[in-house]
Tab-separated table of C-alpha atoms and ligand atoms in Angstrom:
chain	number	residue	atom	x	y	z
A	9	MET	CA	238.667	9.720	106.107
A	10	LYS	CA	239.620	7.261	103.196
A	11	VAL	CA	238.799	9.658	99.931
A	12	ALA	CA	238.354	7.809	97.226
A	13	ILE	CA	238.358	9.313	93.483
A	14	ILE	CA	235.986	7.687	90.842
A	15	GLY	CA	237.667	7.770	87.764
A	16	GLY	CA	240.554	9.013	89.829
A	17	THR	CA	243.574	7.535	86.543
A	18	GLY	CA	243.085	10.888	84.467
A	19	ALA	CA	244.573	14.459	84.688
A	20	GLN	CA	241.597	15.778	87.002
A	21	GLY	CA	241.574	12.995	89.537
A	22	LEU	CA	245.603	11.514	89.525
A	23	ASN	CA	246.218	15.464	90.102
A	24	LEU	CA	243.805	15.815	93.000
A	25	ALA	CA	244.938	12.896	94.537
A	26	LYS	CA	248.587	13.681	94.395
A	27	ARG	CA	247.089	17.157	96.299
A	28	LEU	CA	245.115	15.555	98.597
A	29	ALA	CA	247.638	12.898	99.600
A	30	ILE	CA	250.428	14.590	100.162
A	31	ALA	CA	247.816	17.181	102.344
A	32	GLY	CA	247.395	13.917	104.308
A	33	GLU	CA	244.412	12.121	103.130
A	34	ASP	CA	244.231	8.447	102.765
A	35	VAL	CA	243.697	8.350	99.136
A	36	ILE	CA	242.147	5.981	96.879
A	37	ILE	CA	242.501	5.808	93.029
A	38	GLY	CA	239.304	4.073	91.996
A	39	SER	CA	239.596	2.891	87.764
A	40	ARG	CA	237.110	0.862	85.350
A	41	SER	CA	240.726	-1.263	85.765
A	42	LEU	CA	242.325	-2.163	88.743
A	43	GLU	CA	245.388	-2.930	87.245
A	44	LYS	CA	245.233	0.605	85.356
A	45	ALA	CA	244.970	2.143	89.507
A	46	LEU	CA	247.904	-0.283	90.345
A	47	THR	CA	249.823	1.228	88.082
A	48	LYS	CA	248.667	5.267	88.444
A	49	VAL	CA	249.373	4.527	92.196
A	50	ASP	CA	252.825	2.994	91.514
A	51	GLU	CA	253.954	6.143	89.116
A	52	VAL	CA	252.401	8.677	91.942
A	53	LYS	CA	254.686	6.787	94.670
A	54	LYS	CA	257.733	7.618	92.175
A	55	LEU	CA	257.128	10.875	91.426
A	56	LEU	CA	256.287	12.102	94.729
A	57	ASN	CA	258.785	9.811	97.017
A	58	GLU	CA	260.189	13.038	98.998
A	59	TYR	CA	256.830	12.587	100.102
A	60	ASP	CA	255.212	10.431	102.695
A	61	PHE	CA	251.715	9.611	102.106
A	62	GLN	CA	249.014	7.006	101.366
A	63	MET	CA	247.538	5.565	97.984
A	64	ASP	CA	245.820	2.859	97.246
A	65	GLY	CA	244.386	1.709	93.858
A	66	MET	CA	241.205	-0.353	93.510
A	67	THR	CA	238.356	-0.624	90.868
A	68	ASN	CA	235.724	1.924	90.627
A	69	GLU	CA	233.333	0.148	92.581
A	70	ASP	CA	235.829	-1.054	95.518
A	71	ALA	CA	236.536	2.519	95.492
A	72	ALA	CA	233.487	3.208	96.363
A	73	ARG	CA	232.837	0.503	98.854
A	74	THR	CA	236.175	1.668	100.506
A	75	GLY	CA	235.711	5.076	100.767
A	76	ASP	CA	233.832	7.635	102.857
A	77	LEU	CA	233.932	10.376	100.527
A	78	LEU	CA	234.054	10.239	96.526
A	79	ILE	CA	235.161	12.774	93.970
A	80	LEU	CA	233.852	12.156	90.711
A	81	THR	CA	236.415	13.151	88.232
A	82	VAL	CA	235.320	11.406	84.719
A	83	PRO	CA	234.023	13.362	81.426
A	84	LEU	CA	230.527	14.112	80.902
A	85	THR	CA	230.148	10.857	78.836
A	86	ALA	CA	230.571	8.666	81.065
A	87	GLN	CA	229.414	10.174	84.246
A	88	LYS	CA	225.919	8.422	83.891
A	89	GLU	CA	227.372	4.442	83.432
A	90	THR	CA	230.132	5.372	86.457
A	91	LEU	CA	227.748	6.609	88.949
A	92	LEU	CA	225.520	3.772	87.923
A	93	SER	CA	228.223	0.887	88.674
A	94	ILE	CA	228.612	2.515	92.294
A	95	ARG	CA	225.193	3.374	93.115
A	96	ASP	CA	225.217	0.649	95.357
A	97	TYR	CA	227.785	2.551	97.796
A	98	VAL	CA	226.982	5.655	97.937
A	99	ASP	CA	224.504	6.018	100.669
A	100	ASP	CA	224.748	8.641	103.532
A	101	LYS	CA	228.114	9.537	101.519
A	102	ILE	CA	229.159	12.586	100.298
A	103	LEU	CA	229.976	12.604	96.868
A	104	ILE	CA	232.163	15.650	95.247
A	105	ASP	CA	231.254	16.083	91.473
A	106	ALA	CA	233.393	17.979	89.332
A	107	THR	CA	231.989	17.573	86.524
A	108	VAL	CA	232.257	19.729	83.409
A	109	PRO	CA	229.785	19.510	80.377
A	110	LEU	CA	232.338	20.085	77.837
A	111	GLU	CA	230.996	20.511	73.999
A	112	THR	CA	234.123	17.963	73.565
A	113	ALA	CA	231.759	15.277	74.587
A	114	ILE	CA	230.218	15.858	71.478
A	115	GLY	CA	233.783	16.728	69.283
A	116	GLY	CA	233.019	20.014	69.991
A	117	SER	CA	235.284	22.863	71.671
A	118	PRO	CA	236.512	22.292	74.964
A	119	ALA	CA	235.648	26.323	75.301
A	120	ARG	CA	232.304	25.985	74.682
A	121	TYR	CA	229.385	24.663	77.298
A	122	ILE	CA	227.047	21.706	76.766
A	123	ASP	CA	223.303	22.829	78.137
A	124	LEU	CA	221.625	19.835	79.826
A	125	MET	CA	218.006	18.966	80.314
A	126	GLU	CA	218.584	18.780	84.813
A	127	GLY	CA	220.556	22.075	84.678
A	128	SER	CA	224.808	21.106	85.304
A	129	ALA	CA	226.539	18.618	85.818
A	130	ALA	CA	226.059	17.890	89.536
A	131	GLU	CA	222.292	18.455	89.288
A	132	ARG	CA	222.039	15.289	86.776
A	133	THR	CA	224.558	13.551	89.531
A	134	ALA	CA	221.808	13.948	91.762
A	135	LYS	CA	219.370	12.670	89.822
A	136	ILE	CA	221.194	10.170	88.296
A	137	LEU	CA	221.447	9.147	92.794
A	138	ARG	CA	218.387	10.289	93.658
A	139	LYS	CA	217.187	6.895	94.840
A	140	THR	CA	220.095	6.752	97.396
A	141	SER	CA	221.055	8.994	100.606
A	142	VAL	CA	224.610	10.509	98.778
A	143	LYS	CA	225.193	14.122	99.750
A	144	VAL	CA	225.881	16.049	96.299
A	145	VAL	CA	228.527	18.833	96.671
A	146	SER	CA	229.956	20.449	93.165
A	147	ALA	CA	233.350	21.797	93.592
A	148	PHE	CA	236.607	21.630	92.198
A	149	ASN	CA	235.051	22.823	88.319
A	150	ASN	CA	237.083	26.044	87.839
A	151	ILE	CA	240.945	24.784	89.000
A	152	SER	CA	242.506	23.201	85.928
A	153	ASN	CA	244.584	20.211	86.643
A	154	SER	CA	247.974	21.763	85.413
A	155	GLN	CA	248.044	23.762	88.637
A	156	LEU	CA	247.403	20.956	90.740
A	157	GLU	CA	249.863	19.238	88.668
A	158	ASN	CA	252.085	22.322	89.623
A	159	ILE	CA	253.383	20.560	93.167
A	160	PRO	CA	254.421	22.139	95.679
A	161	GLU	CA	253.630	25.735	94.403
A	162	PRO	CA	250.269	27.133	96.259
A	163	ILE	CA	247.048	27.315	93.906
A	164	ASP	CA	246.340	30.377	92.773
A	165	CYS	CA	242.556	29.303	91.957
A	166	ASP	CA	238.879	30.039	94.357
A	167	CYS	CA	237.256	26.960	94.357
A	168	LEU	CA	233.443	27.488	94.047
A	169	VAL	CA	231.106	25.367	95.781
A	170	SER	CA	227.801	24.181	95.735
A	171	GLY	CA	225.069	22.154	97.163
A	172	ASP	CA	222.019	21.442	99.161
A	173	ASP	CA	223.140	20.314	102.487
A	174	ASN	CA	224.739	22.898	104.694
A	175	ASP	CA	227.334	19.721	106.936
A	176	ALA	CA	228.558	18.589	103.942
A	177	LYS	CA	229.505	21.622	102.531
A	178	ARG	CA	231.506	22.049	105.487
A	179	VAL	CA	232.905	19.187	105.185
A	180	VAL	CA	233.767	19.655	101.845
A	181	ILE	CA	235.282	22.600	102.272
A	182	ASP	CA	237.166	21.888	105.441
A	183	LEU	CA	238.394	19.101	103.244
A	184	ILE	CA	239.607	21.173	99.977
A	185	GLU	CA	240.916	23.821	102.269
A	186	LYS	CA	243.881	21.352	103.230
A	187	ILE	CA	245.433	22.381	99.909
A	188	PRO	CA	247.819	24.903	100.049
A	189	GLY	CA	246.559	28.234	98.068
A	190	ILE	CA	242.987	27.144	97.572
A	191	VAL	CA	240.014	29.279	99.260
A	192	CYS	CA	236.857	27.875	99.080
A	193	ILE	CA	233.732	30.227	98.541
A	194	ASP	CA	230.016	28.376	99.831
A	195	CYS	CA	228.329	29.544	96.551
A	196	GLY	CA	225.136	28.528	97.980
A	197	LYS	CA	222.460	25.413	96.661
A	198	LEU	CA	223.257	22.795	93.948
A	199	GLU	CA	221.561	24.659	91.156
A	200	LYS	CA	224.428	27.690	91.530
A	201	ALA	CA	226.441	24.550	89.884
A	202	ARG	CA	224.738	25.691	86.245
A	203	MET	CA	227.044	29.291	86.437
A	204	VAL	CA	229.800	27.917	88.236
A	205	GLU	CA	230.065	24.966	85.653
A	206	LYS	CA	230.041	27.472	83.038
A	207	ILE	CA	233.069	29.468	84.433
A	208	THR	CA	235.718	26.316	82.838
A	209	PRO	CA	235.361	26.320	79.627
A	210	LEU	CA	235.618	30.594	79.764
A	211	LEU	CA	238.712	29.493	81.238
A	212	ILE	CA	239.623	27.120	79.084
A	213	GLY	CA	239.080	29.836	76.171
A	214	LEU	CA	241.284	32.078	77.786
A	215	ASN	CA	244.074	29.557	78.427
A	216	ILE	CA	244.045	28.955	74.987
A	217	LYS	CA	244.170	32.927	73.739
A	218	TYR	CA	246.432	33.409	76.486
A	219	LYS	CA	249.142	30.457	75.466
A	220	SER	CA	248.672	29.189	79.690
A	221	HIS	CA	247.519	26.244	81.395
A	222	TYR	CA	247.167	28.070	84.732
A	223	GLY	CA	243.988	30.294	84.240
A	224	GLY	CA	242.236	30.631	87.531
A	225	LEU	CA	239.722	33.123	89.422
A	226	ARG	CA	239.614	34.303	92.598
A	227	ILE	CA	236.539	36.136	93.993
A	228	THR	CA	237.262	39.669	95.964
A	229	GLY	CA	235.564	41.664	97.782
A	230	ILE	CA	233.958	39.777	100.555
A	231	ASP	CA	234.551	38.297	103.455
A	232	LYS	CA	235.031	34.199	102.719
A	233	LYS	CA	235.064	32.451	105.660
B	313	NAP	N1	240.845	18.559	83.566
B	313	NAP	C1	240.645	19.741	84.548
B	313	NAP	O1	241.710	20.202	84.162
B	313	NAP	C2	239.721	19.686	84.572
B	313	NAP	C3	239.405	20.901	84.877
B	313	NAP	C4	238.051	20.945	85.746
B	313	NAP	C5	236.997	19.845	86.198
B	313	NAP	N2	237.231	18.489	85.182
B	313	NAP	C6	236.177	17.730	84.869
B	313	NAP	O2	237.131	16.723	85.886
B	313	NAP	C7	236.443	15.284	84.991
B	313	NAP	C8	237.527	14.793	84.936
B	313	NAP	O3	238.349	15.485	83.526
B	313	NAP	P1	239.508	14.961	83.264
B	313	NAP	O4	240.569	15.196	82.243
B	313	NAP	O5	240.425	13.969	84.259
B	313	NAP	O6	239.118	13.789	81.935
B	313	NAP	P2	239.985	12.545	81.825
B	313	NAP	O7	241.100	12.324	82.160
B	313	NAP	O8	239.567	12.291	79.789
B	313	NAP	O9	239.359	10.895	81.890
B	313	NAP	C9	239.341	10.960	83.681
B	313	NAP	C10	239.187	9.307	84.367
B	313	NAP	O10	237.063	9.075	83.542
B	313	NAP	C11	237.666	7.275	83.091
B	313	NAP	N3	236.897	7.678	81.566
B	313	NAP	C12	237.281	8.328	80.643
B	313	NAP	N4	236.293	7.776	79.827
B	313	NAP	C13	235.552	6.961	80.276
B	313	NAP	C14	234.136	6.545	79.336
B	313	NAP	N5	234.238	6.419	78.444
B	313	NAP	N6	233.909	5.541	80.305
B	313	NAP	C15	234.541	5.609	81.496
B	313	NAP	N7	234.810	5.963	82.263
B	313	NAP	C16	236.057	6.622	81.508
B	313	NAP	C17	239.086	7.480	82.870
B	313	NAP	O11	239.278	6.225	83.820
B	313	NAP	P3	239.492	4.590	83.629
B	313	NAP	O12	239.854	4.378	82.562
B	313	NAP	O13	240.771	4.240	84.432
B	313	NAP	O14	238.626	4.132	84.134
B	313	NAP	C18	239.902	8.360	82.791
B	313	NAP	O15	241.093	7.847	83.037
B	313	NAP	C19	235.697	15.855	84.000
B	313	NAP	O16	234.261	16.119	83.692
B	313	NAP	C20	236.212	17.429	83.252
B	313	NAP	O17	235.477	18.256	82.938
B	313	NAP	C21	238.916	18.697	84.043
């Protein structure tokens, strides 16, 4: 399976790409700029030269066309434009949405959430792509890029997963749990992303307050499997 990260040159996408590639996935870094994507791939290959992995760089459009499973990691302000640019290539694929509507999108605080009329960023993605047969799954919202970057340390955070298609969620959970330390929790329908996304600005606020970059969450007391 080829995993294409749309907006994969940023903090979240690139660190997710590193983790998934090391875990054995064939990863594509997508960008608006082919040159930028290729440069980032070169940087990752130099940085992680002790690992053997497969990673390519492409434009977002080519990445979406080539990828079997897509992960969207762009800021809220770029969400609609980016999705429209790949809309023709998403039919029958799974798209993991990691977008969090932070107030930074309008010049505000990273510790505040912006309420969207669709309910959540993941539901906004589903609405923008409603004329396609893509299956949108919300995940990765609460896992900080710093934890992802801290290779080879295991991730000390659960991954809350929401989506309307159970088979798609199963594929996503199996993929994500290849990253050491992450335990996925199926939270239910995509609308659960309304609550999950709001945890992220809370964690960012805690990171600021306690001078950390690694704040995460673990759900306890339930059999997660
Ligand atoms: N950072 C985290 O720890 C974290 C954790 C959980 C969730 N998230 C969520 O994941 C998403 C990505 O976060 P990030 O920190 O990786 O963001 P980022 O570094 O600011 O941006 C990611 C990529 O999006 C593209 N992009 C940026 N602005 C754009 C614009 N105006 N139009 C089109 N493309 C644009 C850029 O790629 P190109 O220039 O190469 O096209 C950029 O490298 C956000 O929604 C964020 O809330 C982040």
